[in-house]
Coordinates of C-alpha atoms and ligand atoms in Angstrom, one line a residue:
M1262 CA -12.3 -5.8 -42.7
A1263 CA -13.6 -4.1 -45.7
S1264 CA -17.1 -3.6 -44.2
A1265 CA -15.6 -2.1 -40.9
L1266 CA -13.6 0.3 -43.1
D1267 CA -16.7 1.1 -45.1
S1268 CA -18.7 1.9 -41.9
A1269 CA -15.9 4.1 -40.6
T1270 CA -15.8 6.0 -43.9
E1271 CA -19.6 6.3 -43.8
K1272 CA -19.4 7.8 -40.3
L1273 CA -16.8 10.3 -41.5
A1274 CA -19.1 11.2 -44.4
S1275 CA -21.8 12.1 -42.0
L1276 CA -19.4 14.6 -40.4
D1277 CA -19.5 16.8 -43.5
I1278 CA -15.8 16.2 -44.3
G1279 CA -16.1 17.9 -47.6
G1280 CA -16.9 21.1 -45.8
S1281 CA -14.6 20.9 -42.8
A1282 CA -11.6 18.9 -44.0
P1283 CA -11.5 18.5 -47.8
N1284 CA -7.9 17.6 -47.7
L1285 CA -8.6 14.7 -45.3
Q1286 CA -11.4 13.5 -47.5
K1287 CA -9.0 13.2 -50.5
N1288 CA -6.6 11.1 -48.5
L1289 CA -9.2 8.8 -46.8
H1290 CA -8.3 5.7 -48.8
L1291 CA -4.8 5.9 -47.3
L1292 CA -6.1 5.3 -43.8
S1293 CA -6.9 2.2 -41.8
T1294 CA -10.1 1.7 -39.9
E1295 CA -8.5 2.7 -36.7
Q1296 CA -7.0 5.9 -38.2
I1297 CA -10.4 6.8 -39.6
E1298 CA -11.8 6.4 -36.1
L1299 CA -9.1 8.8 -34.8
A1300 CA -9.9 11.3 -37.6
K1301 CA -13.5 11.2 -36.5
I1302 CA -12.5 12.1 -32.9
L1303 CA -10.4 15.0 -34.2
L1304 CA -13.2 16.4 -36.4
E1305 CA -15.8 16.0 -33.7
T1306 CA -13.7 17.9 -31.3
G1307 CA -13.1 20.8 -33.7
Q1308 CA -9.6 20.0 -34.9
S1309 CA -10.2 20.1 -38.7
H1310 CA -7.4 22.8 -39.1
L1311 CA -4.9 19.9 -38.5
F1312 CA -5.6 18.8 -42.1
E1313 CA -5.6 22.2 -43.8
H1314 CA -2.0 21.8 -45.0
W1315 CA -2.3 18.1 -46.1
A1316 CA -0.9 17.5 -49.6
E1317 CA -2.7 15.5 -52.4
P1318 CA -2.6 11.7 -52.1
G1319 CA 0.7 10.5 -53.4
V1320 CA 2.6 13.3 -51.6
D1321 CA 3.9 12.9 -48.0
D1322 CA 1.9 9.7 -47.5
E1323 CA 4.3 8.3 -45.0
E1324 CA 4.1 11.5 -43.0
K1325 CA 0.3 11.3 -43.0
K1326 CA 0.5 7.8 -41.5
A1327 CA 3.1 9.0 -39.0
F1328 CA 0.7 11.8 -38.1
F1329 CA -1.9 9.2 -37.1
D1330 CA 0.6 7.2 -35.2
Q1331 CA 1.2 10.2 -33.1
V1332 CA -2.6 10.9 -32.7
S1333 CA -3.0 7.2 -31.6
R1334 CA -0.3 7.6 -28.9
L1335 CA -1.7 10.9 -27.6
N1336 CA -5.1 9.3 -27.6
S1337 CA -4.2 6.1 -25.7
S1338 CA -1.8 7.6 -23.2
Y1339 CA -4.4 10.0 -21.8
P1340 CA -7.1 8.7 -19.5
G1341 CA -10.3 9.1 -21.5
G1342 CA -8.4 9.8 -24.7
L1343 CA -8.0 12.9 -26.8
A1344 CA -11.7 13.9 -26.6
S1345 CA -11.4 13.9 -22.8
Y1346 CA -8.2 16.0 -23.0
I1347 CA -9.8 18.6 -25.3
K1348 CA -13.0 18.8 -23.2
T1349 CA -11.0 19.3 -20.0
A1350 CA -8.8 21.8 -21.7
R1351 CA -11.8 23.9 -22.9
E1352 CA -13.2 24.0 -19.4
L1353 CA -10.0 24.9 -17.7
L1354 CA -9.2 27.6 -20.3
A1355 CA -12.7 29.1 -19.8
E1356 CA -12.1 29.2 -16.0
S1357 CA -8.7 30.8 -16.6
K1358 CA -10.1 33.4 -18.9
A1359 CA -12.8 34.2 -16.4
G1360 CA -10.0 34.6 -13.8
K1361 CA -11.7 31.9 -11.6
N1362 CA -9.9 31.4 -8.3
P1363 CA -9.3 27.6 -7.9
F1364 CA -9.6 28.1 -4.2
D1365 CA -12.8 29.9 -4.2
G1366 CA -14.7 29.3 -0.9
F1367 CA -11.6 27.9 0.9
T1368 CA -10.0 29.7 3.9
P1369 CA -6.3 29.0 4.4
S1370 CA -4.7 28.2 7.7
V1371 CA -1.4 26.9 9.0
P1372 CA -1.6 23.1 9.4
T1373 CA 0.1 21.1 12.0
G1374 CA 2.9 18.6 11.3
E1375 CA 6.2 17.2 12.7
S1376 CA 9.0 19.7 13.0
L1377 CA 12.5 18.2 13.5
N1378 CA 15.8 19.5 14.9
F1379 CA 18.8 17.8 13.5
G1380 CA 20.6 15.6 16.0
D1381 CA 18.4 15.8 19.0
D1382 CA 16.9 12.7 20.6
S1383 CA 13.6 12.8 18.8
F1384 CA 15.5 13.2 15.4
I1385 CA 17.7 10.3 16.3
S1386 CA 14.8 8.1 17.2
F1387 CA 12.9 8.9 14.1
E1388 CA 16.0 8.1 12.0
E1389 CA 16.2 4.7 13.8
S1390 CA 12.7 3.8 13.0
G1391 CA 13.1 5.2 9.4
V1392 CA 16.1 2.9 8.8
K1393 CA 14.1 -0.1 10.1
E1394 CA 11.2 0.7 7.7
A1395 CA 13.5 1.3 4.7
R1396 CA 13.5 -2.4 3.6
K1397 CA 9.7 -1.9 3.2
A1398 CA 10.1 1.1 0.9
A1399 CA 10.3 1.7 -2.8
F1400 CA 11.8 4.8 -4.2
V1401 CA 10.5 6.8 -7.2
L1402 CA 12.6 9.5 -8.9
V1403 CA 10.7 11.9 -11.2
A1404 CA 13.1 12.8 -13.9
G1405 CA 11.2 13.6 -17.0
G1406 CA 11.5 17.4 -16.7
L1407 CA 13.0 19.7 -19.4
G1408 CA 14.9 21.8 -17.0
E1409 CA 14.3 25.0 -19.0
R1410 CA 15.3 27.3 -16.1
L1411 CA 18.7 25.6 -15.8
G1412 CA 19.2 25.4 -19.5
Y1413 CA 21.7 22.5 -19.1
N1414 CA 22.4 20.6 -22.3
G1415 CA 22.5 17.2 -20.6
I1416 CA 20.1 15.5 -18.2
K1417 CA 19.9 17.0 -14.7
V1418 CA 20.6 13.7 -12.9
A1419 CA 24.0 13.5 -14.7
L1420 CA 25.1 16.8 -13.3
P1421 CA 27.7 16.5 -10.5
R1422 CA 26.2 16.9 -7.0
E1423 CA 29.7 18.3 -6.1
I1424 CA 32.9 18.5 -8.2
T1425 CA 35.3 17.5 -5.4
T1426 CA 34.6 13.9 -6.3
G1427 CA 32.5 14.5 -9.4
T1428 CA 29.6 12.3 -8.1
C1429 CA 26.5 12.9 -10.2
F1430 CA 23.0 13.1 -8.6
L1431 CA 21.9 9.8 -9.9
Q1432 CA 25.0 8.0 -8.4
Y1433 CA 24.4 9.9 -5.1
Y1434 CA 20.8 8.7 -5.1
I1435 CA 21.6 5.1 -5.9
E1436 CA 24.4 4.8 -3.4
S1437 CA 22.1 6.3 -0.7
I1438 CA 19.4 3.8 -1.4
L1439 CA 21.9 1.0 -1.3
A1440 CA 23.3 2.3 2.0
L1441 CA 19.8 2.3 3.5
Q1442 CA 19.1 -1.1 2.0
D1443 CA 22.3 -2.5 3.8
A1444 CA 21.5 -0.7 7.1
S1445 CA 17.9 -1.8 7.1
S1446 CA 18.7 -5.5 6.1
K1447 CA 21.1 -5.7 8.9
L1448 CA 18.4 -4.8 11.5
A1449 CA 16.2 -7.5 10.1
S1450 CA 18.8 -10.3 10.5
G1451 CA 17.5 -13.7 9.5
E1452 CA 15.5 -12.4 6.7
R1453 CA 16.6 -12.4 3.1
Q1454 CA 18.8 -9.5 1.9
T1455 CA 16.4 -6.8 0.9
R1456 CA 16.4 -5.2 -2.6
I1457 CA 14.8 -1.8 -2.4
P1458 CA 13.0 -1.2 -5.7
F1459 CA 13.9 2.0 -7.6
V1460 CA 11.7 3.5 -10.3
I1461 CA 12.8 6.4 -12.5
M1462 CA 10.1 8.3 -14.4
T1463 CA 11.6 9.6 -17.7
S1464 CA 10.3 11.3 -20.8
D1465 CA 11.3 11.5 -24.4
D1466 CA 13.6 14.3 -23.4
T1467 CA 15.5 12.2 -20.8
H1468 CA 14.9 8.5 -21.3
S1469 CA 17.7 7.3 -23.5
R1470 CA 20.3 9.5 -21.8
T1471 CA 19.1 8.2 -18.4
L1472 CA 19.4 4.6 -19.5
E1473 CA 22.8 5.2 -21.0
L1474 CA 24.1 6.8 -17.8
L1475 CA 23.0 3.8 -15.9
E1476 CA 24.3 1.3 -18.3
S1477 CA 27.7 2.9 -18.8
N1478 CA 28.2 3.0 -15.0
S1479 CA 26.9 -0.5 -14.2
Y1480 CA 23.9 1.0 -12.5
F1481 CA 26.2 2.6 -9.9
G1482 CA 26.3 -0.7 -8.0
M1483 CA 22.6 -1.4 -8.0
E1484 CA 21.3 -4.7 -9.4
P1485 CA 19.8 -3.8 -12.9
S1486 CA 16.7 -5.8 -12.0
Q1487 CA 16.0 -3.4 -9.1
V1488 CA 15.7 -0.4 -11.4
K1489 CA 12.7 0.2 -13.6
L1490 CA 12.3 3.1 -16.0
L1491 CA 8.8 4.3 -16.8
K1492 CA 8.5 6.8 -19.6
Q1493 CA 5.8 9.5 -19.5
E1494 CA 4.2 10.7 -22.8
K1495 CA 3.8 14.3 -23.6
V1496 CA 0.5 16.0 -24.2
A1497 CA -0.8 18.0 -27.1
C1498 CA -0.3 21.8 -27.1
L1499 CA -3.2 24.2 -27.3
D1500 CA -3.3 27.2 -29.6
D1501 CA -6.3 29.1 -28.3
N1502 CA -9.3 29.1 -25.8
D1503 CA -11.2 26.7 -28.1
A1504 CA -8.4 24.2 -27.4
R1505 CA -7.4 23.9 -31.0
L1506 CA -4.4 21.6 -31.1
A1507 CA -1.1 23.3 -32.2
V1508 CA 0.6 22.2 -35.4
D1509 CA 4.3 21.6 -34.9
S1510 CA 6.2 24.5 -36.6
R1511 CA 8.9 22.0 -37.8
N1512 CA 6.5 19.5 -39.4
K1513 CA 3.0 20.2 -40.5
Y1514 CA 2.1 16.5 -40.1
R1515 CA 2.8 16.6 -36.3
I1516 CA 1.0 18.1 -33.3
Q1517 CA 3.2 20.1 -31.0
T1518 CA 3.6 18.4 -27.6
K1519 CA 5.0 19.4 -24.2
P1520 CA 5.5 17.6 -20.8
H1521 CA 2.4 17.1 -18.8
G1522 CA 4.1 17.5 -15.5
H1523 CA 5.3 15.2 -12.7
G1524 CA 1.7 14.3 -11.7
D1525 CA 1.9 11.6 -14.5
V1526 CA 3.9 9.5 -12.1
H1527 CA 0.8 8.3 -10.3
S1528 CA -1.1 7.0 -13.3
L1529 CA 2.2 5.4 -14.7
L1530 CA 2.9 3.6 -11.5
Y1531 CA -0.7 2.4 -11.3
S1532 CA -0.9 1.2 -14.9
S1533 CA 2.5 -0.5 -14.6
G1534 CA 1.1 -2.9 -12.0
L1535 CA 4.2 -2.3 -9.9
L1536 CA 2.2 -1.1 -6.9
Q1537 CA 0.4 -4.4 -6.5
V1538 CA 3.7 -6.3 -6.9
W1539 CA 5.2 -4.2 -4.1
H1540 CA 2.1 -4.7 -1.9
D1541 CA 2.2 -8.4 -2.4
A1542 CA 5.9 -8.4 -1.5
G1543 CA 5.0 -6.8 1.8
L1544 CA 6.2 -3.2 1.0
R1545 CA 4.6 -0.3 3.0
W1546 CA 6.0 2.9 1.6
V1547 CA 6.6 4.7 -1.7
L1548 CA 9.0 7.7 -1.5
F1549 CA 8.9 10.2 -4.4
F1550 CA 11.8 12.6 -5.0
Q1551 CA 13.2 15.0 -7.6
D1552 CA 16.2 15.1 -10.0
T1553 CA 18.6 17.5 -8.2
N1554 CA 18.5 17.7 -4.4
G1555 CA 22.0 16.9 -3.1
L1556 CA 20.8 17.0 0.6
L1557 CA 17.8 14.7 0.1
F1558 CA 19.1 11.7 2.0
N1559 CA 19.9 13.7 5.1
A1560 CA 16.1 13.9 5.5
I1561 CA 14.9 10.5 4.3
P1562 CA 15.5 8.2 7.3
A1563 CA 14.0 10.6 9.9
A1564 CA 11.0 11.5 7.6
L1565 CA 10.3 7.9 6.9
G1566 CA 10.4 7.3 10.7
V1567 CA 7.8 10.1 11.1
S1568 CA 5.5 8.4 8.5
A1569 CA 5.8 5.1 10.4
T1570 CA 5.4 6.6 13.9
R1571 CA 2.6 9.0 13.0
E1572 CA 1.0 6.5 10.6
Y1573 CA 0.8 9.1 7.9
H1574 CA -0.9 8.2 4.6
V1575 CA 0.8 11.2 3.0
N1576 CA 3.9 12.9 4.4
S1577 CA 5.3 15.9 2.6
L1578 CA 8.9 16.9 3.4
A1579 CA 9.0 20.7 4.0
V1580 CA 11.5 23.4 5.0
P1581 CA 10.7 26.8 6.6
R1582 CA 9.8 29.0 3.6
K1583 CA 10.8 32.5 3.0
A1584 CA 7.9 34.6 1.8
K1585 CA 7.7 34.8 -2.0
E1586 CA 10.3 32.0 -2.3
A1587 CA 9.5 30.0 -5.4
I1588 CA 8.3 27.0 -3.6
G1589 CA 4.7 26.1 -2.7
G1590 CA 3.3 26.5 0.8
I1591 CA 1.7 23.5 2.7
T1592 CA -1.7 24.8 3.7
R1593 CA -4.9 23.6 5.4
L1594 CA -7.8 24.7 3.2
T1595 CA -11.2 24.7 4.8
H1596 CA -14.3 25.2 2.7
A1597 CA -17.5 26.9 3.8
D1598 CA -19.2 23.6 3.1
G1599 CA -17.0 21.8 5.7
R1600 CA -14.5 20.2 3.3
S1601 CA -10.9 20.4 4.5
M1602 CA -7.6 19.3 3.1
V1603 CA -3.9 19.7 3.7
I1604 CA -2.3 20.6 0.3
N1605 CA 0.4 22.4 -1.5
V1606 CA -0.6 25.9 -2.6
E1607 CA 1.8 27.0 -5.4
Y1608 CA 3.8 30.2 -4.6
N1609 CA 2.0 32.3 -7.2
Q1610 CA -1.4 31.3 -5.8
L1611 CA -0.6 31.7 -2.1
D1612 CA -0.3 35.5 -2.1
P1613 CA -3.6 36.1 -3.9
L1614 CA -5.4 33.5 -1.8
L1615 CA -4.1 35.1 1.4
R1616 CA -5.0 38.6 0.4
A1617 CA -8.6 37.4 -0.5
T1618 CA -9.1 35.8 2.8
G1619 CA -8.3 38.2 5.5
Y1620 CA -4.5 38.6 5.2
P1621 CA -4.1 42.0 3.6
D1622 CA -0.3 41.7 3.4
G1623 CA -0.5 38.5 1.5
D1624 CA 2.6 36.2 1.4
V1625 CA 4.9 37.8 4.1
N1626 CA 7.3 36.6 6.7
N1627 CA 6.2 36.5 10.3
E1628 CA 8.4 37.3 13.4
T1629 CA 10.4 34.1 12.8
G1630 CA 11.7 35.7 9.5
Y1631 CA 9.8 32.9 7.6
S1632 CA 6.4 32.5 6.1
P1633 CA 4.1 30.7 8.6
F1634 CA 3.3 28.2 5.8
P1635 CA 6.0 25.4 5.5
G1636 CA 7.7 25.2 2.2
N1637 CA 6.9 22.1 0.1
I1638 CA 10.1 20.6 -1.3
N1639 CA 8.1 18.0 -3.2
Q1640 CA 9.5 14.9 -1.6
L1641 CA 6.5 12.7 -0.7
I1642 CA 6.2 9.6 1.3
L1643 CA 2.9 7.7 0.7
E1644 CA 1.6 4.7 2.6
L1645 CA 1.3 2.0 -0.1
G1646 CA -2.0 0.4 1.0
S1647 CA -4.0 3.6 1.1
Y1648 CA -2.3 4.8 -2.1
I1649 CA -3.4 1.7 -4.0
E1650 CA -6.9 2.1 -2.7
E1651 CA -7.0 5.7 -3.9
L1652 CA -5.6 5.0 -7.3
T1653 CA -8.0 2.2 -7.7
K1654 CA -10.7 4.8 -7.6
T1655 CA -9.1 7.5 -9.7
G1656 CA -6.9 5.4 -12.0
G1657 CA -4.1 7.7 -11.0
A1658 CA -5.6 10.8 -12.6
I1659 CA -4.5 14.0 -10.9
K1660 CA -6.3 17.3 -11.0
E1661 CA -4.9 19.3 -13.9
F1662 CA -4.4 23.0 -14.5
V1663 CA -3.6 25.3 -17.4
N1664 CA -1.3 28.3 -17.3
P1665 CA -1.6 30.2 -20.6
K1666 CA 0.5 33.3 -21.1
Y1667 CA -2.0 35.7 -22.7
K1668 CA -1.0 38.3 -25.3
D1669 CA -3.1 41.0 -23.7
A1670 CA -5.9 41.7 -21.2
S1671 CA -8.6 40.5 -23.6
K1672 CA -7.2 37.0 -22.8
T1673 CA -8.2 35.9 -26.3
S1674 CA -4.8 34.8 -27.6
F1675 CA -1.7 33.3 -26.2
K1676 CA 2.0 34.4 -26.6
S1677 CA 2.8 30.8 -27.3
S1678 CA 0.9 27.5 -27.1
T1679 CA 0.0 26.0 -23.8
R1680 CA -1.0 22.6 -22.5
L1681 CA -2.6 20.9 -19.5
E1682 CA -0.3 20.1 -16.6
C1683 CA -0.5 18.1 -13.4
M1684 CA 1.7 18.0 -10.3
M1685 CA 2.5 14.9 -8.2
Q1686 CA 1.9 16.9 -4.9
D1687 CA -1.8 17.4 -5.9
Y1688 CA -2.4 13.7 -5.1
P1689 CA -4.1 14.5 -1.8
K1690 CA -6.7 16.7 -3.5
T1691 CA -9.1 13.7 -4.0
L1692 CA -8.4 12.0 -0.7
P1693 CA -11.3 11.4 1.8
P1694 CA -11.3 13.5 5.0
S1695 CA -10.3 10.4 7.0
A1696 CA -6.9 10.3 5.2
R1697 CA -4.0 11.1 7.5
V1698 CA -2.1 13.9 5.6
G1699 CA 0.8 15.4 7.5
F1700 CA 4.3 16.9 6.8
T1701 CA 7.8 16.9 8.3
V1702 CA 9.6 20.2 8.5
M1703 CA 13.4 19.9 8.3
E1704 CA 16.0 22.7 8.8
P1705 CA 16.7 24.0 5.3
W1706 CA 20.5 23.7 5.6
L1707 CA 19.9 20.0 6.1
A1708 CA 17.4 18.9 3.6
Y1709 CA 17.0 21.1 0.5
A1710 CA 19.5 22.3 -2.1
P1711 CA 17.9 22.0 -5.6
V1712 CA 19.6 23.0 -8.8
K1713 CA 16.9 24.7 -11.0
N1714 CA 18.2 28.2 -12.0
N1715 CA 21.0 29.3 -14.3
P1716 CA 23.0 32.2 -13.1
E1717 CA 20.8 34.8 -14.7
G1718 CA 17.7 33.2 -13.0
A1719 CA 19.6 33.1 -9.7
A1720 CA 20.4 36.8 -10.0
K1721 CA 16.7 37.6 -10.1
V1722 CA 16.0 35.8 -6.8
P1723 CA 14.9 38.3 -4.1
K1724 CA 17.8 39.1 -1.7
G1725 CA 18.0 36.6 1.1
N1726 CA 16.1 33.9 -0.7
P1727 CA 17.8 30.7 -1.8
Y1728 CA 19.3 30.7 -5.2
H1729 CA 18.5 27.2 -6.3
S1730 CA 21.5 27.3 -8.7
A1731 CA 24.4 24.9 -9.4
T1732 CA 26.6 27.2 -7.3
S1733 CA 24.4 27.2 -4.2
G1734 CA 23.5 23.5 -4.7
E1735 CA 27.1 22.5 -4.3
M1736 CA 28.0 25.0 -1.6
L1737 CA 25.1 23.8 0.5
V1738 CA 26.3 20.2 0.3
Y1739 CA 29.6 21.4 1.9
R1740 CA 27.8 23.5 4.4
A1741 CA 25.5 20.7 5.5
N1742 CA 28.4 18.2 5.8
S1743 CA 30.4 20.8 7.8
L1744 CA 27.5 21.5 10.1
I1745 CA 26.8 17.8 10.6
L1746 CA 30.5 17.1 11.5
R1747 CA 30.5 20.1 13.9
K1748 CA 27.4 18.7 15.6
A1749 CA 29.3 15.3 15.9
G1750 CA 32.1 17.2 17.7
I1751 CA 34.7 18.1 15.0
G1752 CA 36.0 21.6 15.1
V1753 CA 35.1 22.8 11.6
S1754 CA 36.3 26.3 10.8
D1755 CA 33.9 29.1 9.8
P1756 CA 33.2 29.6 6.1
E1757 CA 34.5 32.3 3.8
Q1758 CA 32.1 34.7 2.1
Q1759 CA 32.6 34.7 -1.7
V1760 CA 30.6 36.1 -4.6
I1761 CA 30.5 33.3 -7.3
N1762 CA 28.5 33.7 -10.5
G1763 CA 27.0 36.9 -9.0
Q1764 CA 25.8 35.0 -5.9
E1765 CA 26.8 35.6 -2.4
V1766 CA 27.7 32.2 -0.9
E1767 CA 29.4 30.7 2.1
V1768 CA 32.4 28.6 1.2
W1769 CA 32.9 25.9 3.8
P1770 CA 35.6 23.2 3.8
R1771 CA 34.9 20.8 0.9
I1772 CA 33.8 17.8 3.0
T1773 CA 32.0 14.9 1.3
W1774 CA 31.5 11.2 2.1
K1775 CA 30.0 8.2 0.4
P1776 CA 26.5 7.3 1.8
K1777 CA 27.9 3.8 2.8
W1778 CA 30.1 5.7 5.4
A1779 CA 27.1 7.0 7.2
I1780 CA 23.5 7.4 6.4
T1781 CA 22.3 8.5 9.9
F1782 CA 23.6 10.9 12.6
T1783 CA 24.2 7.9 14.8
D1784 CA 26.5 6.3 12.2
I1785 CA 28.5 9.5 12.0
K1786 CA 28.9 9.9 15.7
S1787 CA 30.1 6.3 15.9
K1788 CA 32.9 7.0 13.5
V1789 CA 34.2 10.3 14.9
S1790 CA 36.1 10.6 18.1
G1791 CA 38.8 12.6 19.9
S1792 CA 39.6 16.2 19.3
C1793 CA 39.5 16.9 15.6
S1794 CA 39.8 20.1 13.5
I1795 CA 39.3 21.0 9.8
S1796 CA 40.3 24.4 8.4
Q1797 CA 38.3 26.4 5.9
R1798 CA 40.6 25.8 3.0
S1799 CA 40.5 22.0 3.5
T1800 CA 39.1 19.1 1.5
L1801 CA 38.0 15.8 3.1
V1802 CA 36.8 12.9 1.1
I1803 CA 35.6 9.8 2.8
K1804 CA 35.0 6.8 0.4
G1805 CA 35.2 3.8 2.7
R1806 CA 32.6 2.2 4.9
N1807 CA 34.8 1.5 7.9
V1808 CA 36.7 4.8 8.2
F1809 CA 37.1 6.1 11.8
I1810 CA 38.3 9.6 12.4
N1811 CA 40.1 10.1 15.6
S1812 CA 42.0 13.2 16.7
L1813 CA 42.6 14.4 13.2
S1814 CA 43.9 18.0 12.5
L1815 CA 43.4 18.7 8.7
D1816 CA 44.7 21.7 6.9
G1817 CA 44.9 20.7 3.2
A1818 CA 43.3 17.9 1.3
L1819 CA 42.8 14.3 2.6
V1820 CA 41.2 11.5 0.5
I1821 CA 40.4 8.3 2.4
D1822 CA 39.8 5.5 -0.1
P1823 CA 40.4 2.2 1.6
V1824 CA 40.7 -1.0 -0.5
D1825 CA 37.7 -3.4 -0.1
D1826 CA 36.1 -1.4 2.7
A1827 CA 39.1 -2.2 5.0
E1828 CA 39.0 -0.6 8.4
V1829 CA 41.0 2.6 8.5
K1830 CA 41.8 4.8 11.5
V1831 CA 42.6 8.4 10.6
E1832 CA 44.5 10.4 13.1
G1833 CA 47.3 13.0 13.5
S1834 CA 48.0 16.1 11.6
V1835 CA 47.7 16.5 7.8
V1836 CA 49.0 19.6 6.3
N1837 CA 49.5 20.1 2.5
K1838 CA 48.8 22.6 -0.3
G1839 CA 45.4 21.1 -0.8
W1840 CA 42.8 21.5 -3.5
V1841 CA 42.0 25.1 -4.4
L1842 CA 38.7 26.5 -5.5
E1843 CA 39.2 28.7 -8.6
H1844 CA 36.5 30.9 -10.0
V1845 CA 35.7 30.6 -13.8
D1846 CA 33.7 32.9 -16.0
Y1847 CA 30.2 31.8 -16.7
K1848 CA 30.4 33.4 -20.1
D1849 CA 33.7 31.6 -21.1
Q1850 CA 32.5 29.0 -23.6
S1851 CA 35.9 27.2 -23.5
V1852 CA 35.1 26.1 -19.9
P1853 CA 32.9 22.9 -19.6
E1854 CA 29.3 23.7 -19.0
E1855 CA 29.2 21.8 -15.6
L1856 CA 31.9 24.2 -14.3
R1857 CA 30.7 27.4 -15.9
T1858 CA 27.2 27.1 -14.5
R1859 CA 28.6 26.7 -11.0
G1860 CA 31.2 29.4 -11.6
F1861 CA 34.2 27.5 -10.2
G1862 CA 36.6 24.6 -10.7
I1863 CA 39.0 22.8 -8.4
N1864 CA 42.7 22.9 -8.9
K1865 CA 44.0 19.7 -7.2
I1866 CA 47.4 20.8 -6.2
E1867 CA 48.4 18.4 -3.4
E1868 CA 46.6 15.8 -1.2
L1869 CA 47.3 13.0 1.1
E1870 CA 45.6 9.9 -0.1
K1871 CA 45.0 7.1 2.4
N1872 CA 44.2 4.0 0.4
L1873 CA 46.8 1.4 0.9
F1874 CA 46.7 0.4 4.5
A1875 CA 44.2 -1.1 6.9
Ligands
UTP243 P1 10.9 21.2 -12.0 O1 9.9 22.0 -11.4 O2 12.4 21.4 -11.7 O3 10.7 21.3 -13.6 O4 10.5 19.6 -11.9 P2 11.6 21.0 -14.8 O5 10.7 20.7 -16.0 O6 12.6 19.9 -14.5 O7 12.4 22.4 -15.0 P3 11.9 23.7 -15.6 O8 10.6 24.1 -14.9 O9 11.6 23.5 -17.0 O10 13.0 24.7 -15.3 C1 10.6 19.1 -10.7 C2 10.8 17.6 -10.9 O11 9.8 17.0 -11.7 C3 10.4 16.4 -12.8 C4 11.6 17.0 -13.0 O12 12.5 16.2 -13.8 C5 12.1 17.3 -11.6 O13 12.7 16.2 -11.0 N1 9.4 16.4 -13.9 C6 8.9 17.7 -14.3 C7 8.9 15.3 -14.5 O14 9.4 14.2 -14.2 N2 8.0 15.4 -15.6 C8 7.6 16.6 -16.0 O15 6.8 16.7 -16.9 C9 8.0 17.8 -15.3

């Protein structure tokens, strides 16, 4: 032990510590062999400034040890350790300073994929095969993000998807997976009841609150053993182009850290060993999705059906994209040397790429009113076998990028520290040309309603582009549900135009149902019959599995909540004062944050509740 320590100390001596880190030299005797090895890495990579403020031995000694605990974590959680992180950072920072185009030599073109129309025969048949496949799927939610643009104090998955029932995003996701699990298991009669695995990637910013949300709600009905939380570590912040690590302004014995991006999900899944467990259990698909999309499960069954039918190794869900909308475009990139890939190009890179390659107007809409490049909504379906094969080669490492905000045109200093980042949708970048990479375009009203922007951010969205706010997120749920019921034959009234939190939105009847009522369009059609109508001011909440709507005329609020999933037939005329949507002031601090950010609350004046009879 003593000799190992001696040799580590000797190695440090050879690094001229006296000159570069005298304060570390004075404290050396406090450190273990492992800590001295870490110190060596830091000095060899030009990080001696981290020790400049170290106190004399005897002062802050516990903090000094805690510093090395942090360095140890940063070193072990990054493939290749801190030395590799700093090396990559220097390379990427130099490329960024030189203004190097990451797509140099590539020409963009519009790729081909599957485009679906809700409710037609092909959509219905893809939904059917998707439900069959669902018992061979695992779901992965990436929920480690800070949500800076939204600025919500809690975690985003705890936000209500809609306030009519108050169901939060996590509950909606879990109940949807359980509904798919039931539907899929039924189709595979004779086999054991399936338990679809559900992984949530968290970070230090979200982990404990996510766990608490699950535990205090009995996992929203899911078996706790089905759910696994994987926590991503943050990465070190960088102060300058030499990749000097940033000292935390709140504690000089800590390195400042920030999230590394959702691309971490691949290395975490790989190192957790879960992929192999799933493969051995006969699973075929891994579905990745994000923290706030209240329409996601309208798209999942059909998209999974597309993956299975087209045998896609990678299937990205997409929606038609408005030019300059803040979502990436799915693009085929072909290199002069013959390489070709179908990949997401971030919205801020698409315009310069197009201008540089023969599209002088850049990112603009075509005659359809949309960009020709489908908009990536970052919900991915990967085929498990080829996914494992690829990760075995890469260890799950995803190509990183750096995005420093420079102080001026000299690009020598940053406005604030930066860090390396990686995105889960960059996974196909390393795939061989034989990989089957496709996408599935859904109508935007059906599949995509993220909550990312606060009202100020939403106000800056170019006119006509989606707001991606709490207000639009909820209104789009009602709109989609209304349009789906219309397609199933119900006479749903037209919406009312309103301005809420400065955003022009359509207010449709507040219609919402639990996923167990219906997870596909075929389910919905089987539960709706006769001549039905729902007025614009109405609210309809369906909570039971076996609720059949037959010749209902609704002008008010109706909540159908049968006991024990009893069969309920709903018919006749329901008229009452209903539940009224009331605007609230975004700036009024006395109003709960969940309501202020969406700009309205619901005054539940009168409703008919059907819950007692079968
Ligand atoms: P967003 O692009 O919405 O980023 O992430 P964000 O960090 O949540 O929000 P902003 O940019 O700070 O406003 C898309 C998804 O990726 C997850 C988020 O939780 C969200 O589901 N994510 C993001 C991670 O899991 N880890 C990360 O490091 C970043």
